[in-house]
Amino acid sequence: MAEGTRLENVNPLIYQRSGERQLTAEDEDEDFVDPIDDREIFDLIRSINDPEHPLSLEELNVVEQMRVHVNDNESTVSVEFTPTIPHCSMATLIGLSIKVKLLRSLPERFKIDVHISPGTHASEQAVNKQLADKERVAAALENTHLLEVVNQCLSARV
Amino acid sequence: MCDLRSKAPRMHAMAGDGLELLSLVEEFVVGQQDSKAEDIATGVTTGQFTILKLVEGLGSVLTSCEPRTRGRGVQLLSSVIQQCYANLQEQEVQVLTKFYENRLKDHYIITPHVLQGLKSLTMSPALPSGLAVSILGSLFQDIHVQSLMQAERFCVYSILLNLMGSCEGELKGLGANFVFGFIQAMDGEKDPRNLLLSFQIAQNIINRKYELGTFTEELFEVTSCYFPIDFNPPPNDPHGITQKDLVLSLRAVLSGTPQFAEFLLPLLIEKLDSDIQSAKLDALQTLTACVASYGHKELKEFLPSLWSSIRREVFQTASEKVESAGLSALHGLTACLSRSVLTCDSEDSLETFLNLIVKDCQHHLCEPDLKLVWPSAKLLQAAASSSFRASCKISRVVVPLLLEQYNHHVQSTQRRTLLEVLQKFIHSAKRSPVEEGGESSLAEYRQSLCSVVFCALSDSSSALQTSGLRTLMAIGNHPGLLFGTDIELAVDHLSKFILEDVDNETSLVAMEASGSLACLHTTAFCSRMVPALKEKILSDCLGGSGETPPAKSQQALFLRIVRALAAISTHPNLVRETVPILLQVLSASHTGNVQIRQEDVISVCQNLQCIVELAQGSEESACYFHETVIPYVLGLSLQAAFHKRTLSPLREEKVLSALVPVFSAASGCSQHMLAAQTASQILMLFLVGDATFLPENNVPQNVNLLKSHSDNSAQTQLVCLLMGCVCSLPINAELPMLDQLLTELEELSCTCLHPFTYTSAAKCFAGLVNKYPSGQKLDQLLENTLTRIDTILTSTEPSSSSNQKQAFTFLLWLTKALLLRYHPLSAPLTDKLLCLLVDPSLGTLAADGFALLMNDPPDVLNKACHADVRMMYRQRFFTETAPKLVQGFNSSPKEMKSSYLKALSHILNCLPKQVLISELPALLPLLLEGVSCPDSEVQLSTLSCLHPLLLDIPQVLTLHLETLITKLLGLTSSAAMKIRIMSLRCLHALTQLPLHVILPFRSRTLRALAVPLDDKKRLVRKEAVLARGEWFLLGGPGK
């Protein structure tokens, strides 16, 4: 990073990572049906990279398991995320990354809702509206530059 | 007549040499036949022509007024010299060199040939002194290097390098003129091949201390303008020069001398501040390289800006490479300052520099929640680990600060971070060399460190406890920090963690800490931990009435204690304390006074094995094992075998199998005498029934344990213990009554009906045959045995067909034993196994047998058992067997094919990757067949064989991609979960193929992968998510 491009939040709070999900005997059992649960959705998004820091969304506490809700039978998912600072200009980008990750990783039957935790961002409503709008999400992903940043967030870190 | 005729032509030839030479020259120059140069060179080398004659012969050509003709002439002369420069006389070299120097002034089309000739002449061992200077003079004066072609420039650099090698003294006599000439020659060079050479010359100039004179800055400029190197070799580059070659070579030049410091350091700072990752990395690595030869004089002026650039990189970077390069550079800088000798009037630059670091970093240590605490700690540690002085200085600030912060913050997550930082400091203080007679830089904080650790150990948060345990381990391993009552307290804490029901990770770390501290603080562990564990295991786990089965938590406690006893057995004194406890448990389980589950007994045996393996080097412990432990355990097993009514766990196959490694580890120890003695005692017991060496021996006298009856399998199965003992002896150990033993074992493996017994007997036989000395005796033995096996296998009588399984097992183990030692009989035996692949009753067994042939068995015929295992026997087996398997596969009927595939995939799974990579293309069609084979076991093993190949060399599969992807996608809906998972992993691995190959399949694969996203098993969904995520990234920006 050159002198000119300063980070918005140089020294953010960092949080503990939760460990890998423990394997149970039921997981290994061929016949048992594992439902898609909150933890599984959380595992999908917790390792997404932050666009600025070499840290995951989980370590920055942008996503938390208690803010993830899934109903397997009704095929709905709802994720709330919390930007690190109220004026974070990356909020839309982070939301988009979460949304894209879920679109790529969940069966098509699911309706996916991604929004900012109430009261944690200055332009909360605008961002939520953009994320909920299918057309705008699709249009954003047509933009090569945006897609590049999103893909970087979703790549496995080397 | 005859004589005369044969002489005449020779005389003629002598006279005709001159003519022949002339005609060859003519053909080369006028006839443009390049091959004639070769002929002339051969002639010169064999003495048929001389160089002088050649020059005379070339006379008219070299003086021709047509430049091309002159060029052709010089070319011929140069090619000849190139072939035979080693044979030239000093006089010849002198004359030729003068001639060539003169030719440098000639027409430009001649120059390439002139340089070629000069290059060869400079390689001549007869180069007269004084010529080097004159060659260089002409080169620098008459040639403008950068207007030559690449090959000619290469020639010039080679000439310089040759002369630097042979005439160093003369070149140095030129003073700075040589350096000046070189600078002019290489200024503007662009070709990587030439750059490598000119960097080499520059390195020589610097390392061999040529005089730089006023040209120091010029030499720096002319080389540093390439920094940082940005070079992408073209695809299919035949020269094989990599970016790394150039980077390292340039780095050696730039960091070679402190004289460059004033120019290099500003350049490095500038590159560090740029935006390009690779430039930063190169700058940091070059900095690390150059401070090795610098002193504080060179660095002084630049320290503040170097620090601020390094700090910025470590604080902000997203790349681990840059971070670790930054830390190494800081380490190097501090080490350099620590080394520098101070004069009385100069300031202490190390002190000033460390103050700067501490000032910028220490306040971040007070905010354990925030991101920068870690980079700050790493920077401080990098500086502290560079010297004792730096370590003292930084410890004096940081350790009290961390201790104070620990007491100041109360949340356990914050305390945990602080403790982990502290632990890293203790490690880095240990790495810094302690000065002679000096105390550790941490000695003064001993007391507070211990109390912080004990405070953390008593905390309720298990994460903090774990960090506390790790810190305790660090303190305990640091000399002089843990002693007296603190050790006792520490051991009590550790015992508490083992005995109390804490979470899994904490108890594992407590085990690890106990193991690592036990060898340093043996007495405390003997007097405090062992009694505590013993009391608990005897009272709580074994003290129960035996009526009610123990509760789950008690079983876990039992396992923890047993594991801890093994972990701390790192010293002979401890071994003598811990092993009796385990033996007591075994004995209690045998008498049946208490109820112990079978898996608990097995874990006692496994931990006993760990102890024996841990103590392998110690003579004292070995004595103890052989004199006490082995006889005791054997005695117990015998008692169990003879008392039919007891339900002793020592009658169980699984328990006995767990005991085998204990015997084999003890037997394979380095105390050969002891092992041989025990082995012969046990042999006497089995063959003659002599049980006198066993304690409390109340077994019937004179029974033959190897004679099989209808219902004595409990006794015959003890042959596995015999195997553990006699098959692990060193290869040259002598065994009494070996041949009788082999006869008995053969009988037992062919006739016994009890599977565990006949398998163990076969293994024991194989283990002994593997080490049996070659010769007629062995051949006779094998012949008899094989005849017997053959008779049983080929017999059609129903009575002997029941023994076919035994014979097959025996054959398999025998093949294994001979295969390992490259015995010639192993090939025909393998062929027998191949024939059995199509046998209706033994086919499956035979296919699985190939896995056994390729893998190391845990208890016999492996390296630890001192077996005769030849290098690369697997490759050899593969090369000999694979073609037969392929042929068998192709020629056999459809329902038999799967046996061949299974055998093949067993072999492939065990081969080293390098071998697979070269062999795979031929086998690929077969493997693809395996993927679609209906046998799910074959599918799975083929997939697990394909997977590593896809990761390593996906390109070999390019041709079969269409088939492969179709089949893999089909398997994602297989009925077996493991196959679904494995096929998804293979699909994931395919994303590594070159983009243009794989991209056409993207949309089809993405669509197909949407299905397993909704799989009923979570583990399958996880793999599907990973694979689909990677396929999405293919061809997208930002990958």
Coordinates of C-alpha atoms in Angstrom, one line a residue, chain B residues 685-924:
Chain B
L685 CA 9.0 -71.7 25.6
F686 CA 7.2 -72.2 22.4
L687 CA 9.2 -75.2 21.1
V688 CA 10.1 -77.1 24.2
G689 CA 7.7 -75.7 26.8
D690 CA 10.4 -74.3 29.0
A691 CA 8.7 -71.6 31.0
T692 CA 11.2 -71.1 33.8
F693 CA 12.0 -67.5 33.0
L694 CA 8.4 -66.4 33.5
P695 CA 7.3 -65.0 36.9
E696 CA 4.6 -66.9 38.8
N697 CA 4.7 -69.6 36.3
N698 CA 1.8 -71.9 36.9
V699 CA 1.4 -73.0 33.3
P700 CA 1.5 -76.7 32.5
Q701 CA 5.0 -77.9 31.8
N702 CA 6.2 -79.2 28.4
V703 CA 3.2 -78.2 26.3
N704 CA 3.9 -77.4 22.7
L705 CA 2.2 -74.2 22.0
L706 CA 2.6 -74.6 18.2
K707 CA 0.7 -77.9 17.9
S708 CA -2.8 -77.2 16.8
H709 CA -5.7 -79.3 18.1
S710 CA -9.4 -78.8 17.7
D711 CA -10.0 -76.5 20.6
N712 CA -6.7 -75.0 21.7
S713 CA -6.8 -71.8 19.5
A714 CA -6.4 -69.7 22.6
Q715 CA -2.9 -71.2 23.0
T716 CA -1.8 -71.4 19.3
Q717 CA -2.8 -67.8 18.7
L718 CA 0.0 -66.8 21.0
V719 CA 2.3 -67.3 18.0
C720 CA 1.6 -63.7 17.3
L721 CA 3.7 -62.7 20.3
L722 CA 6.4 -65.1 19.2
M723 CA 6.3 -63.3 15.9
G724 CA 6.6 -59.8 17.5
C725 CA 9.7 -61.1 19.3
V726 CA 11.7 -63.1 16.8
C727 CA 10.8 -61.1 13.6
S728 CA 12.1 -57.8 14.9
L729 CA 15.7 -58.9 15.7
P730 CA 18.5 -57.4 13.6
I731 CA 19.1 -59.2 10.3
N732 CA 22.3 -61.0 11.5
A733 CA 21.0 -62.2 14.8
E734 CA 21.3 -66.0 15.4
L735 CA 18.3 -67.9 16.6
P736 CA 18.6 -71.4 18.1
M737 CA 16.5 -74.1 16.5
L738 CA 15.4 -71.8 13.7
D739 CA 14.8 -74.7 11.2
Q740 CA 12.6 -76.6 13.6
L741 CA 10.7 -73.4 14.2
L742 CA 10.1 -72.9 10.5
T743 CA 8.9 -76.4 10.1
E744 CA 6.4 -76.0 12.9
L745 CA 5.2 -72.6 11.6
E746 CA 4.7 -74.1 8.1
E747 CA 2.6 -76.9 9.6
L748 CA 0.6 -74.4 11.6
S749 CA -0.1 -72.1 8.8
C750 CA -1.2 -74.9 6.4
T751 CA -3.3 -76.9 8.7
C752 CA -4.7 -74.7 11.5
L753 CA -8.3 -73.8 11.2
H754 CA -8.2 -70.7 13.3
P755 CA -7.8 -67.6 11.1
F756 CA -5.8 -65.4 13.5
T757 CA -3.5 -68.3 14.3
Y758 CA -2.7 -69.3 10.7
T759 CA -2.3 -65.7 9.6
S760 CA 0.1 -65.0 12.5
A761 CA 2.0 -68.2 11.8
A762 CA 2.3 -67.2 8.1
K763 CA 3.5 -63.7 9.0
C764 CA 6.1 -65.1 11.4
F765 CA 7.3 -67.5 8.8
A766 CA 7.5 -64.7 6.3
G767 CA 9.4 -62.4 8.7
L768 CA 12.0 -65.1 9.3
V769 CA 12.4 -66.0 5.6
N770 CA 12.9 -62.4 4.8
K771 CA 16.1 -62.4 6.9
Y772 CA 17.2 -66.0 6.2
P773 CA 20.7 -66.0 4.5
S774 CA 20.6 -66.7 0.8
G775 CA 21.9 -70.1 -0.3
Q776 CA 21.0 -73.6 -1.0
K777 CA 19.4 -74.1 2.4
L778 CA 16.9 -71.3 1.8
D779 CA 16.2 -72.5 -1.8
Q780 CA 15.5 -76.0 -0.5
L781 CA 13.3 -74.7 2.3
L782 CA 11.3 -72.5 -0.1
E783 CA 10.9 -75.3 -2.7
N784 CA 9.4 -77.7 -0.1
T785 CA 7.1 -75.0 1.2
L786 CA 5.9 -74.0 -2.2
T787 CA 5.3 -77.5 -3.3
R788 CA 3.0 -77.9 -0.3
I789 CA 1.2 -74.7 -1.0
D790 CA 0.7 -75.7 -4.7
T791 CA -0.6 -79.1 -3.8
I792 CA -3.3 -77.6 -1.6
L793 CA -4.2 -74.8 -4.1
T794 CA -4.5 -77.1 -7.1
S795 CA -6.2 -79.9 -5.3
T796 CA -9.7 -80.7 -6.3
E797 CA -10.6 -82.9 -3.3
P798 CA -13.2 -81.3 -1.1
S799 CA -11.2 -82.2 2.1
S800 CA -8.2 -80.1 1.1
S801 CA -10.1 -77.3 -0.5
S802 CA -11.1 -76.1 2.9
N803 CA -7.4 -75.4 3.5
Q804 CA -7.2 -73.2 0.4
K805 CA -7.6 -70.0 2.4
Q806 CA -4.7 -71.0 4.6
A807 CA -2.5 -71.8 1.7
F808 CA -3.4 -68.6 -0.1
T809 CA -2.6 -66.5 3.1
F810 CA 0.7 -68.3 3.4
L811 CA 1.5 -67.7 -0.3
L812 CA 0.7 -64.0 0.0
W813 CA 2.9 -63.4 3.0
L814 CA 5.7 -65.5 1.5
T815 CA 5.5 -63.4 -1.7
K816 CA 5.7 -60.3 0.4
A817 CA 8.8 -61.5 2.3
L818 CA 10.6 -62.4 -0.9
L819 CA 9.5 -59.4 -2.9
L820 CA 11.0 -57.1 -0.2
R821 CA 14.4 -58.7 -0.5
Y822 CA 14.4 -58.9 -4.4
H823 CA 14.5 -62.7 -4.2
P824 CA 14.3 -64.3 -7.7
L825 CA 11.4 -66.4 -6.6
S826 CA 9.2 -63.4 -6.0
A827 CA 8.4 -63.1 -9.7
P828 CA 6.9 -66.6 -10.2
L829 CA 5.0 -66.2 -6.9
T830 CA 3.5 -62.9 -8.1
D831 CA 2.5 -64.7 -11.3
K832 CA 0.7 -67.3 -9.1
L833 CA -1.2 -64.5 -7.4
L834 CA -2.1 -62.9 -10.7
C835 CA -3.6 -66.3 -11.8
L836 CA -5.6 -66.4 -8.6
L837 CA -7.3 -63.1 -9.6
V838 CA -9.7 -65.0 -11.8
D839 CA -10.3 -67.8 -9.2
P840 CA -14.0 -67.8 -8.3
S841 CA -13.4 -68.3 -4.5
L842 CA -10.1 -66.6 -4.0
G843 CA -10.3 -63.8 -6.6
T844 CA -11.4 -61.0 -4.3
L845 CA -8.9 -62.0 -1.6
A846 CA -6.1 -62.0 -4.2
A847 CA -7.0 -58.5 -5.5
D848 CA -6.9 -57.2 -2.0
G849 CA -3.7 -59.0 -1.4
F850 CA -2.0 -56.5 -3.7
A851 CA -2.6 -53.8 -1.1
L852 CA -0.7 -55.9 1.4
L853 CA 2.2 -56.4 -1.0
M854 CA 2.5 -52.7 -1.5
N855 CA 2.0 -51.4 2.1
D856 CA 4.2 -51.8 5.2
P857 CA 2.4 -54.0 7.7
P858 CA 2.5 -52.4 11.1
D859 CA 3.9 -55.3 13.1
V860 CA 6.2 -57.3 10.8
L861 CA 8.3 -56.9 7.6
N862 CA 8.9 -53.2 8.0
K863 CA 12.0 -51.0 8.5
A864 CA 11.5 -50.8 12.3
C865 CA 11.6 -54.6 12.4
H866 CA 15.0 -54.5 10.7
A867 CA 13.4 -56.4 7.7
D868 CA 15.4 -56.7 4.5
V869 CA 13.6 -54.0 2.5
R870 CA 15.3 -53.0 -0.7
M871 CA 15.0 -49.5 -2.0
M872 CA 12.3 -48.8 -4.5
Y873 CA 10.8 -52.3 -4.4
R874 CA 7.4 -50.8 -5.1
Q875 CA 8.5 -49.2 -8.3
R876 CA 10.1 -52.4 -9.4
F877 CA 7.0 -54.4 -8.5
F878 CA 4.9 -51.9 -10.4
T879 CA 7.1 -52.1 -13.5
E880 CA 7.0 -55.8 -13.6
T881 CA 3.4 -56.4 -12.7
A882 CA 1.4 -53.5 -14.3
P883 CA 1.8 -54.7 -17.9
K884 CA 0.6 -58.2 -16.8
L885 CA -2.4 -56.7 -15.1
V886 CA -3.3 -54.6 -18.1
Q887 CA -3.0 -57.6 -20.3
G888 CA -5.1 -59.7 -18.0
F889 CA -7.7 -57.0 -17.8
N890 CA -7.9 -56.8 -21.6
S891 CA -8.2 -60.5 -22.2
S892 CA -10.5 -61.5 -19.3
P893 CA -14.3 -61.7 -19.5
K894 CA -16.3 -58.8 -18.3
E895 CA -17.3 -60.1 -14.9
M896 CA -13.6 -60.8 -14.0
K897 CA -12.3 -57.4 -15.0
S898 CA -12.9 -55.7 -11.6
S899 CA -10.4 -57.9 -9.8
Y900 CA -7.7 -56.6 -12.2
L901 CA -8.7 -53.0 -11.7
K902 CA -8.8 -53.4 -8.0
A903 CA -5.3 -54.9 -7.9
L904 CA -4.0 -52.2 -10.1
S905 CA -5.5 -49.4 -8.1
H906 CA -4.1 -50.8 -4.9
I907 CA -0.6 -50.7 -6.5
L908 CA -1.1 -47.2 -7.9
N909 CA -2.3 -45.9 -4.6
C910 CA 1.1 -46.8 -3.0
L911 CA 3.4 -45.6 -5.7
P912 CA 5.4 -42.4 -5.3
K913 CA 4.0 -39.6 -7.4
Q914 CA 7.1 -39.1 -9.6
V915 CA 6.7 -42.7 -10.8
L916 CA 3.0 -42.3 -11.4
I917 CA 3.5 -39.2 -13.4
S918 CA 5.7 -40.9 -15.9
E919 CA 3.6 -44.1 -16.0
L920 CA 0.2 -42.7 -16.0
P921 CA -0.5 -41.8 -19.6
A922 CA -0.3 -45.5 -20.5
L923 CA -2.7 -46.5 -17.7
L924 CA -5.2 -43.7 -18.1

